[in-house]
Amino acid sequence: VADKAEAVRLAVAGALERMAEPKAYAPLLKQYKVEKVDGVRGRLLRAMASCGPTQKETLAQIDKVLAKEPNADVRAQAVLALAQLEDKAKVYQGLRNALRDASPKVRATVAFAIAQRRDTELAKDLEEAVLRESELDTKAWIEAAVVVVRGGDGAPFKNFLERELGEKVPAAGLGGLGGRGGAGRGGPGGG
């Protein structure tokens, strides 16, 4: 998680988020406090939330990002981190506040997070957000989230992270590790 290479730190944060390993929380927090790259900071925050969904320090960092962070991408990542926490009241309040964020990307990410959670308690908040939303793509995301929380299909959000936040979908197998999948020289079938 503290590797010199930005791509490695980003990949490790993504992997730890998926693993949700509580023992990883302390090293994630340590790296988060010294991380300078915005994209990595956002993913570290998500990994911290996944590995420590009850940690008060994670909520404090998320609150700080949502209140003061100038980078909309990092705020969007903070929304995704917030949605993983267990304190329902804090999560709901944070998502409600983020529905009024200045950035359409952040507002769209809130719609995605609420749809993922299928929070029926936030349906009214989404409906109100649709009425005040002026950015058309964001409005479409919020409308889609209303449909999902009312029991509809979540398919419209299938590629949300890739489309809106530029996240690469993790590749299965070892092909993504820089090798040629065993088809290179000396490997099976190689020359």
PDB file of N, CA and C in Angstrom, residues 53-64 66 78-79 81-99 110 114 117 119 122:
ATOM      1  N   PRO A  53     -15.548  -0.528   8.469  1.00  0.00           N
ATOM      2  CA  PRO A  53     -16.821   0.184   8.308  1.00  0.00           C
ATOM      3  C   PRO A  53     -17.389   0.804   9.583  1.00  0.00           C
ATOM      4  N   THR A  54     -16.788   0.498  10.730  1.00  0.00           N
ATOM      5  CA  THR A  54     -17.256   1.086  11.986  1.00  0.00           C
ATOM      6  C   THR A  54     -16.233   2.057  12.577  1.00  0.00           C
ATOM      7  N   GLN A  55     -15.125   2.259  11.894  1.00  0.00           N
ATOM      8  CA  GLN A  55     -14.052   3.118  12.408  1.00  0.00           C
ATOM      9  C   GLN A  55     -14.451   4.592  12.361  1.00  0.00           C
ATOM     10  N   LYS A  56     -14.399   5.257  13.500  1.00  0.00           N
ATOM     11  CA  LYS A  56     -14.766   6.679  13.570  1.00  0.00           C
ATOM     12  C   LYS A  56     -13.792   7.543  12.768  1.00  0.00           C
ATOM     13  N   GLU A  57     -12.538   7.142  12.701  1.00  0.00           N
ATOM     14  CA  GLU A  57     -11.537   7.909  11.955  1.00  0.00           C
ATOM     15  C   GLU A  57     -11.875   7.941  10.463  1.00  0.00           C
ATOM     16  N   THR A  58     -12.424   6.847   9.947  1.00  0.00           N
ATOM     17  CA  THR A  58     -12.811   6.821   8.536  1.00  0.00           C
ATOM     18  C   THR A  58     -13.914   7.832   8.281  1.00  0.00           C
ATOM     19  N   LEU A  59     -14.920   7.854   9.130  1.00  0.00           N
ATOM     20  CA  LEU A  59     -16.007   8.818   8.979  1.00  0.00           C
ATOM     21  C   LEU A  59     -15.475  10.244   9.079  1.00  0.00           C
ATOM     22  N   ALA A  60     -14.542  10.485   9.990  1.00  0.00           N
ATOM     23  CA  ALA A  60     -13.971  11.825  10.141  1.00  0.00           C
ATOM     24  C   ALA A  60     -13.255  12.254   8.857  1.00  0.00           C
ATOM     25  N   GLN A  61     -12.501  11.330   8.255  1.00  0.00           N
ATOM     26  CA  GLN A  61     -11.790  11.651   7.011  1.00  0.00           C
ATOM     27  C   GLN A  61     -12.768  11.882   5.867  1.00  0.00           C
ATOM     28  N   ILE A  62     -13.815  11.070   5.789  1.00  0.00           N
ATOM     29  CA  ILE A  62     -14.831  11.232   4.736  1.00  0.00           C
ATOM     30  C   ILE A  62     -15.519  12.583   4.889  1.00  0.00           C
ATOM     31  N   ASP A  63     -15.905  12.921   6.120  1.00  0.00           N
ATOM     32  CA  ASP A  63     -16.552  14.208   6.369  1.00  0.00           C
ATOM     33  C   ASP A  63     -15.655  15.368   5.944  1.00  0.00           C
ATOM     34  N   LYS A  64     -14.378  15.254   6.263  1.00  0.00           N
ATOM     35  CA  LYS A  64     -13.424  16.308   5.909  1.00  0.00           C
ATOM     36  C   LYS A  64     -13.332  16.458   4.387  1.00  0.00           C
ATOM     37  N   LEU A  66     -15.590  15.539   2.076  1.00  0.00           N
ATOM     38  CA  LEU A  66     -16.839  16.045   1.516  1.00  0.00           C
ATOM     39  C   LEU A  66     -17.042  17.533   1.802  1.00  0.00           C
ATOM     40  N   ALA A  78     -15.177   9.667  -1.949  1.00  0.00           N
ATOM     41  CA  ALA A  78     -15.598   9.750  -0.543  1.00  0.00           C
ATOM     42  C   ALA A  78     -17.065   9.342  -0.393  1.00  0.00           C
ATOM     43  N   VAL A  79     -17.888   9.675  -1.382  1.00  0.00           N
ATOM     44  CA  VAL A  79     -19.293   9.251  -1.364  1.00  0.00           C
ATOM     45  C   VAL A  79     -19.368   7.723  -1.374  1.00  0.00           C
ATOM     46  N   ALA A  81     -17.084   5.680  -0.381  1.00  0.00           N
ATOM     47  CA  ALA A  81     -16.592   5.206   0.920  1.00  0.00           C
ATOM     48  C   ALA A  81     -17.687   5.341   1.979  1.00  0.00           C
ATOM     49  N   LEU A  82     -18.329   6.487   2.004  1.00  0.00           N
ATOM     50  CA  LEU A  82     -19.395   6.738   2.967  1.00  0.00           C
ATOM     51  C   LEU A  82     -20.480   5.664   2.883  1.00  0.00           C
ATOM     52  N   ALA A  83     -20.833   5.284   1.684  1.00  0.00           N
ATOM     53  CA  ALA A  83     -21.914   4.305   1.477  1.00  0.00           C
ATOM     54  C   ALA A  83     -21.573   2.924   2.034  1.00  0.00           C
ATOM     55  N   GLN A  84     -20.309   2.674   2.360  1.00  0.00           N
ATOM     56  CA  GLN A  84     -19.903   1.380   2.903  1.00  0.00           C
ATOM     57  C   GLN A  84     -19.918   1.338   4.429  1.00  0.00           C
ATOM     58  N   LEU A  85     -20.097   2.477   5.062  1.00  0.00           N
ATOM     59  CA  LEU A  85     -20.054   2.525   6.527  1.00  0.00           C
ATOM     60  C   LEU A  85     -21.326   1.958   7.142  1.00  0.00           C
ATOM     61  N   GLU A  86     -21.242   1.595   8.408  1.00  0.00           N
ATOM     62  CA  GLU A  86     -22.358   0.939   9.081  1.00  0.00           C
ATOM     63  C   GLU A  86     -23.266   1.880   9.855  1.00  0.00           C
ATOM     64  N   ASP A  87     -22.825   3.103  10.137  1.00  0.00           N
ATOM     65  CA  ASP A  87     -23.642   4.057  10.889  1.00  0.00           C
ATOM     66  C   ASP A  87     -24.675   4.661   9.936  1.00  0.00           C
ATOM     67  N   LYS A  88     -25.855   4.019   9.904  1.00  0.00           N
ATOM     68  CA  LYS A  88     -26.891   4.379   8.936  1.00  0.00           C
ATOM     69  C   LYS A  88     -27.265   5.858   8.994  1.00  0.00           C
ATOM     70  N   ALA A  89     -27.422   6.402  10.182  1.00  0.00           N
ATOM     71  CA  ALA A  89     -27.822   7.800  10.322  1.00  0.00           C
ATOM     72  C   ALA A  89     -26.773   8.726   9.704  1.00  0.00           C
ATOM     73  N   LYS A  90     -25.491   8.454   9.963  1.00  0.00           N
ATOM     74  CA  LYS A  90     -24.405   9.279   9.407  1.00  0.00           C
ATOM     75  C   LYS A  90     -24.331   9.105   7.890  1.00  0.00           C
ATOM     76  N   VAL A  91     -24.512   7.875   7.421  1.00  0.00           N
ATOM     77  CA  VAL A  91     -24.482   7.614   5.983  1.00  0.00           C
ATOM     78  C   VAL A  91     -25.606   8.375   5.296  1.00  0.00           C
ATOM     79  N   TYR A  92     -26.803   8.267   5.811  1.00  0.00           N
ATOM     80  CA  TYR A  92     -27.952   8.949   5.196  1.00  0.00           C
ATOM     81  C   TYR A  92     -27.748  10.459   5.170  1.00  0.00           C
ATOM     82  N   GLN A  93     -27.292  11.025   6.288  1.00  0.00           N
ATOM     83  CA  GLN A  93     -27.092  12.472   6.333  1.00  0.00           C
ATOM     84  C   GLN A  93     -26.009  12.896   5.344  1.00  0.00           C
ATOM     85  N   GLY A  94     -24.926  12.144   5.279  1.00  0.00           N
ATOM     86  CA  GLY A  94     -23.845  12.467   4.345  1.00  0.00           C
ATOM     87  C   GLY A  94     -24.290  12.367   2.896  1.00  0.00           C
ATOM     88  N   LEU A  95     -25.070  11.336   2.567  1.00  0.00           N
ATOM     89  CA  LEU A  95     -25.558  11.184   1.194  1.00  0.00           C
ATOM     90  C   LEU A  95     -26.548  12.294   0.843  1.00  0.00           C
ATOM     91  N   ARG A  96     -27.406  12.643   1.790  1.00  0.00           N
ATOM     92  CA  ARG A  96     -28.349  13.753   1.551  1.00  0.00           C
ATOM     93  C   ARG A  96     -27.596  15.048   1.268  1.00  0.00           C
ATOM     94  N   ASN A  97     -26.575  15.320   2.065  1.00  0.00           N
ATOM     95  CA  ASN A  97     -25.783  16.530   1.856  1.00  0.00           C
ATOM     96  C   ASN A  97     -25.068  16.490   0.504  1.00  0.00           C
ATOM     97  N   ALA A  98     -24.524  15.334   0.153  1.00  0.00           N
ATOM     98  CA  ALA A  98     -23.770  15.205  -1.095  1.00  0.00           C
ATOM     99  C   ALA A  98     -24.665  15.316  -2.333  1.00  0.00           C
ATOM    100  N   LEU A  99     -25.962  15.077  -2.178  1.00  0.00           N
ATOM    101  CA  LEU A  99     -26.887  15.287  -3.294  1.00  0.00           C
ATOM    102  C   LEU A  99     -26.964  16.765  -3.689  1.00  0.00           C
ATOM    103  N   VAL A 110     -23.626   9.896  -5.888  1.00  0.00           N
ATOM    104  CA  VAL A 110     -24.568   9.680  -4.783  1.00  0.00           C
ATOM    105  C   VAL A 110     -25.733   8.819  -5.269  1.00  0.00           C
ATOM    106  N   ILE A 114     -26.678   5.229  -3.626  1.00  0.00           N
ATOM    107  CA  ILE A 114     -28.010   4.937  -3.064  1.00  0.00           C
ATOM    108  C   ILE A 114     -28.652   3.765  -3.797  1.00  0.00           C
ATOM    109  N   ARG A 117     -27.104   0.536  -2.604  1.00  0.00           N
ATOM    110  CA  ARG A 117     -27.580   0.181  -1.270  1.00  0.00           C
ATOM    111  C   ARG A 117     -29.077  -0.129  -1.263  1.00  0.00           C
ATOM    112  N   ASP A 119     -31.481   1.972  -0.796  1.00  0.00           N
ATOM    113  CA  ASP A 119     -32.009   2.661   0.373  1.00  0.00           C
ATOM    114  C   ASP A 119     -33.363   3.304   0.079  1.00  0.00           C
ATOM    115  N   LEU A 122     -34.225   6.830   1.247  1.00  0.00           N
ATOM    116  CA  LEU A 122     -33.698   8.001   0.548  1.00  0.00           C
ATOM    117  C   LEU A 122     -34.414   8.272  -0.778  1.00  0.00           C
TER     118      LEU A 122
END
